CSV table of C-alpha atoms in Angstrom, one decimal:
chain,number,residue,atom,x,y,z
I,4,ALA,CA,-12.7,-6.0,11.4
I,5,GLN,CA,-12.0,-3.3,8.8
I,6,ARG,CA,-12.3,-4.2,5.1
I,7,VAL,CA,-11.9,-2.4,1.9
I,8,THR,CA,-13.4,-3.5,-1.4
I,9,GLN,CA,-12.6,-2.3,-4.9
I,10,PRO,CA,-15.3,-4.1,-7.1
I,11,GLU,CA,-13.3,-3.5,-10.4
I,12,LYS,CA,-9.9,-5.0,-10.9
I,13,LEU,CA,-9.6,-3.3,-14.4
I,14,LEU,CA,-10.8,-0.2,-15.8
I,15,SER,CA,-10.5,1.2,-19.4
I,16,VAL,CA,-11.5,4.7,-20.4
I,17,PHE,CA,-10.7,7.0,-23.3
I,18,LYS,CA,-8.7,10.3,-22.8
I,19,GLY,CA,-10.9,13.1,-22.1
I,20,ALA,CA,-13.7,10.8,-20.8
I,21,PRO,CA,-14.6,11.0,-17.0
I,22,VAL,CA,-13.3,8.3,-14.7
I,23,GLU,CA,-14.6,7.0,-11.3
I,24,LEU,CA,-12.8,4.1,-9.3
I,25,LYS,CA,-15.0,2.7,-6.8
I,26,CYS,CA,-14.1,2.0,-3.1
I,27,ASN,CA,-16.3,0.8,-0.2
I,28,TYR,CA,-15.1,0.2,3.2
I,29,SER,CA,-16.6,-1.4,6.5
I,30,TYR,CA,-15.1,-0.1,9.8
I,31,SER,CA,-17.0,0.2,13.1
I,32,GLY,CA,-15.1,3.5,14.0
I,33,SER,CA,-14.4,6.8,12.3
I,34,PRO,CA,-12.8,5.9,9.1
I,35,GLU,CA,-9.8,7.7,7.8
I,36,LEU,CA,-9.3,6.9,4.1
I,37,PHE,CA,-6.9,7.3,1.4
I,38,TRP,CA,-6.2,6.7,-2.4
I,39,TYR,CA,-2.6,5.6,-3.2
I,40,VAL,CA,-1.3,5.3,-6.7
I,41,GLN,CA,1.5,3.2,-8.1
I,42,TYR,CA,2.7,4.1,-11.8
I,43,SER,CA,4.5,1.5,-14.0
I,44,ARG,CA,7.5,0.4,-12.2
I,45,GLN,CA,7.4,3.0,-9.3
I,46,ARG,CA,6.8,2.6,-5.6
I,47,LEU,CA,3.3,3.3,-4.2
I,48,GLN,CA,2.7,7.0,-3.3
I,49,LEU,CA,0.0,8.9,-1.7
I,50,LEU,CA,-2.7,10.5,-4.1
I,51,LEU,CA,-5.1,11.8,-1.6
I,52,ARG,CA,-6.5,11.5,1.9
I,53,HIS,CA,-10.4,12.4,2.7
I,54,ILE,CA,-9.4,14.4,5.6
I,55,SER,CA,-7.7,17.2,3.5
I,56,ARG,CA,-10.4,17.4,1.0
I,57,GLU,CA,-7.9,18.5,-1.8
I,58,SER,CA,-7.9,17.6,-5.3
I,59,ILE,CA,-4.7,16.2,-6.8
I,60,LYS,CA,-3.8,16.0,-10.4
I,61,GLY,CA,-7.5,16.7,-11.0
I,62,PHE,CA,-8.6,13.6,-8.8
I,63,THR,CA,-11.2,14.1,-6.1
I,64,ALA,CA,-12.6,11.7,-3.6
I,65,ASP,CA,-15.6,12.4,-1.4
I,66,LEU,CA,-16.2,10.2,1.8
I,67,ASN,CA,-19.9,9.1,2.0
I,68,LYS,CA,-20.5,7.6,5.3
I,69,GLY,CA,-24.2,6.7,4.5
I,70,GLU,CA,-22.8,4.4,1.6
I,71,THR,CA,-19.5,3.5,3.3
I,72,SER,CA,-18.0,4.6,0.1
I,73,PHE,CA,-14.9,6.7,-1.1
I,74,HIS,CA,-14.8,6.7,-4.9
I,75,LEU,CA,-12.0,8.7,-6.8
I,76,LYS,CA,-13.0,10.5,-9.6
I,77,LYS,CA,-11.6,12.9,-12.3
I,78,PRO,CA,-13.8,14.5,-14.8
I,79,PHE,CA,-11.3,14.2,-17.8
I,80,ALA,CA,-9.0,11.3,-17.7
I,81,GLN,CA,-5.3,11.8,-19.2
I,82,GLU,CA,-3.3,8.9,-20.6
I,83,GLU,CA,-0.6,9.8,-17.7
I,84,ASP,CA,-3.3,8.6,-15.4
I,85,SER,CA,-2.8,5.1,-16.2
I,86,ALA,CA,-1.6,3.1,-13.2
I,87,MET,CA,-2.8,0.9,-10.3
I,88,TYR,CA,-4.8,2.5,-7.9
I,89,TYR,CA,-5.3,1.4,-4.2
I,90,CYS,CA,-7.9,2.8,-1.8
I,91,ALA,CA,-7.0,2.2,2.0
I,92,LEU,CA,-8.1,2.4,5.3
I,93,ILE,CA,-6.2,3.3,8.4
I,94,THR,CA,-6.8,2.4,12.0
I,95,THR,CA,-7.2,5.1,14.6
I,96,SER,CA,-4.0,4.4,16.1
I,97,GLY,CA,-2.3,4.9,12.7
I,98,SER,CA,-0.3,1.7,12.9
I,99,ARG,CA,-2.1,-0.3,10.5
I,100,LEU,CA,-3.2,0.5,6.9
I,101,THR,CA,-6.0,-2.0,5.1
I,102,PHE,CA,-5.8,-1.8,1.4
I,103,GLY,CA,-8.4,-2.6,-1.4
I,104,GLU,CA,-7.6,-5.0,-4.0
I,105,GLY,CA,-6.6,-2.4,-6.3
I,106,THR,CA,-7.8,-1.1,-9.7
I,107,GLN,CA,-5.8,-1.2,-12.8
I,108,LEU,CA,-6.6,2.1,-14.8
I,109,THR,CA,-5.9,2.3,-18.4
I,110,VAL,CA,-6.4,5.7,-20.3
I,111,ASN,CA,-6.5,4.9,-24.0
I,112,PRO,CA,-5.5,7.5,-26.6
S,5,ASN,CA,17.0,12.0,2.5
S,6,ALA,CA,17.0,8.6,1.0
S,7,GLY,CA,13.4,8.0,2.2
S,8,VAL,CA,12.8,4.2,2.7
S,9,THR,CA,15.1,1.8,1.0
S,10,GLN,CA,14.9,-1.8,0.4
S,11,THR,CA,17.5,-4.6,-0.7
S,12,PRO,CA,17.7,-6.6,-2.8
S,13,LYS,CA,15.5,-5.5,-5.6
S,14,PHE,CA,15.2,-8.8,-7.1
S,15,GLN,CA,15.7,-12.5,-5.5
S,16,VAL,CA,15.3,-16.0,-6.6
S,17,LEU,CA,15.2,-18.6,-3.9
S,18,LYS,CA,14.7,-22.4,-3.9
S,19,THR,CA,12.2,-23.9,-1.7
S,20,GLY,CA,13.1,-24.3,1.8
S,21,GLN,CA,15.9,-21.7,1.8
S,22,SER,CA,16.0,-18.8,4.0
S,23,MET,CA,16.8,-15.1,3.4
S,24,THR,CA,16.3,-11.6,5.0
S,25,LEU,CA,14.8,-8.7,3.1
S,26,GLN,CA,16.4,-5.6,4.4
S,27,CYS,CA,14.3,-2.3,4.9
S,28,ALA,CA,15.7,1.2,6.1
S,29,GLN,CA,14.2,4.4,6.8
S,30,ASP,CA,16.1,7.8,7.6
S,31,MET,CA,12.9,9.9,8.3
S,32,ASN,CA,12.7,8.9,12.2
S,33,HIS,CA,9.3,7.4,11.5
S,34,GLU,CA,8.1,5.2,14.7
S,35,TYR,CA,5.8,3.0,12.5
S,36,MET,CA,7.1,0.4,10.2
S,37,SER,CA,5.2,-2.1,8.1
S,38,TRP,CA,5.9,-5.1,5.6
S,39,TYR,CA,3.4,-5.8,2.9
S,40,ARG,CA,3.2,-8.3,0.0
S,41,GLN,CA,1.4,-7.4,-3.3
S,42,ASP,CA,-0.2,-10.1,-5.2
S,43,PRO,CA,-2.2,-9.7,-8.3
S,44,GLY,CA,-6.1,-9.4,-7.6
S,45,MET,CA,-5.4,-9.3,-3.6
S,46,GLY,CA,-4.1,-5.8,-3.3
S,47,LEU,CA,-1.5,-5.3,-0.5
S,48,ARG,CA,-1.7,-7.3,2.5
S,49,LEU,CA,0.0,-6.7,5.8
S,50,ILE,CA,2.4,-9.2,7.1
S,51,HIS,CA,4.0,-7.6,10.0
S,52,TYR,CA,4.4,-4.0,11.6
S,53,SER,CA,6.0,-2.2,14.3
S,54,VAL,CA,5.0,0.7,16.5
S,55,GLY,CA,8.5,1.5,17.7
S,56,ALA,CA,11.8,-0.3,18.3
S,57,GLY,CA,11.3,-3.5,20.3
S,58,ILE,CA,7.8,-3.8,19.3
S,59,THR,CA,6.5,-5.8,16.4
S,60,ASP,CA,2.9,-7.3,16.0
S,61,GLN,CA,1.4,-9.6,13.1
S,62,GLY,CA,-0.6,-8.5,10.4
S,63,GLU,CA,-3.1,-10.4,8.3
S,64,VAL,CA,-0.3,-13.1,6.5
S,65,PRO,CA,2.3,-13.5,9.2
S,66,ASN,CA,2.8,-17.1,8.7
S,67,GLY,CA,6.2,-18.1,7.4
S,68,TYR,CA,7.8,-14.6,8.1
S,69,ASN,CA,9.4,-13.1,11.3
S,70,VAL,CA,10.5,-9.5,12.1
S,71,SER,CA,12.4,-7.7,14.5
S,72,ARG,CA,13.0,-4.1,15.3
S,73,SER,CA,16.2,-3.4,17.2
S,74,THR,CA,16.6,0.3,15.9
S,75,THR,CA,14.2,3.0,14.7
S,76,GLU,CA,15.7,2.8,11.2
S,77,ASP,CA,15.8,-0.9,10.2
S,78,PHE,CA,13.0,-3.4,10.1
S,79,PRO,CA,14.2,-6.7,8.2
S,80,LEU,CA,11.8,-9.4,7.3
S,81,ARG,CA,13.0,-12.8,7.2
S,82,LEU,CA,11.6,-15.8,5.4
S,83,LEU,CA,12.3,-18.8,7.5
S,84,SER,CA,11.8,-21.5,4.9
S,85,ALA,CA,11.0,-20.2,1.6
S,86,ALA,CA,7.7,-21.7,-0.2
S,87,PRO,CA,6.5,-21.3,-3.8
S,88,SER,CA,3.3,-19.4,-2.2
S,89,GLN,CA,5.6,-16.8,-1.1
S,90,THR,CA,6.4,-15.4,-4.4
S,91,SER,CA,5.4,-11.9,-4.6
S,92,VAL,CA,6.5,-8.5,-4.5
S,93,TYR,CA,7.5,-7.2,-0.9
S,94,PHE,CA,7.0,-3.6,0.1
S,95,CYS,CA,8.4,-1.9,3.5
S,96,ALA,CA,6.5,1.4,4.4
S,97,SER,CA,7.2,3.8,7.2
S,98,VAL,CA,4.7,6.4,9.1
S,99,ARG,CA,5.3,9.2,11.4
S,100,ALA,CA,3.0,8.8,14.6
S,101,GLY,CA,1.0,11.6,15.3
S,102,GLY,CA,1.2,13.3,11.7
S,103,THR,CA,-1.1,12.5,8.7
S,104,TYR,CA,-0.5,9.0,8.7
S,105,GLU,CA,0.9,9.0,5.0
S,106,GLN,CA,2.9,5.9,4.7
S,107,TYR,CA,6.1,6.2,2.7
S,108,PHE,CA,7.0,3.1,0.7
S,109,GLY,CA,10.1,1.5,-0.5
S,110,PRO,CA,10.8,0.4,-4.1
S,111,GLY,CA,9.6,-3.1,-3.4
S,112,THR,CA,11.7,-6.4,-3.5
S,113,ARG,CA,10.3,-9.1,-6.3
S,114,LEU,CA,10.9,-12.4,-4.7
S,115,THR,CA,10.5,-15.7,-6.7
S,116,VAL,CA,10.4,-19.0,-5.2
S,117,THR,CA,11.0,-22.1,-7.2
């Protein structure tokens, strides 16, 4: 069975500090991983996907198959980054998405 | 395009009442899903559908029914509401064979007293 774990429920940093949101997964196949973000009172939206290797809003995430991790990083956090972040894993068919528990990031001024 | 829409935005039910949460998408996506969001538990899949007439159970299907008579609509029915079903419910849709990005609705906040 597939599983996604985000060990930190809450993460608080100061503006300008680096931030790393941890995500670990277990999956028997070749994983396809995503980070979704939910800003206050808004719907969930895709932040980035590992397969595209892109940087969105300064965030990057690298898939480490050896450590089964997909940590989200940003070198200099901004106040507008405050949100709930979810790591997610999709089945090979694309029909089911498994989410982690979520990490609430707060960036303090 | 309106994307994924959900109604109602808020609902209060009494234990034992039934209701249907509506979800519609206008992107012609094949896959649709229902999730519930609870603090500390992330989003958990209730039911999903890979096309009209095809539905399957997710992680937490008990107490919920779905049907998919059209590509556009995917209603979620609570048969006999219980306080444990107090949650925020999100509907999502995905285009099959694409990037598998899920498009989410705005959510329905349900309280069962």
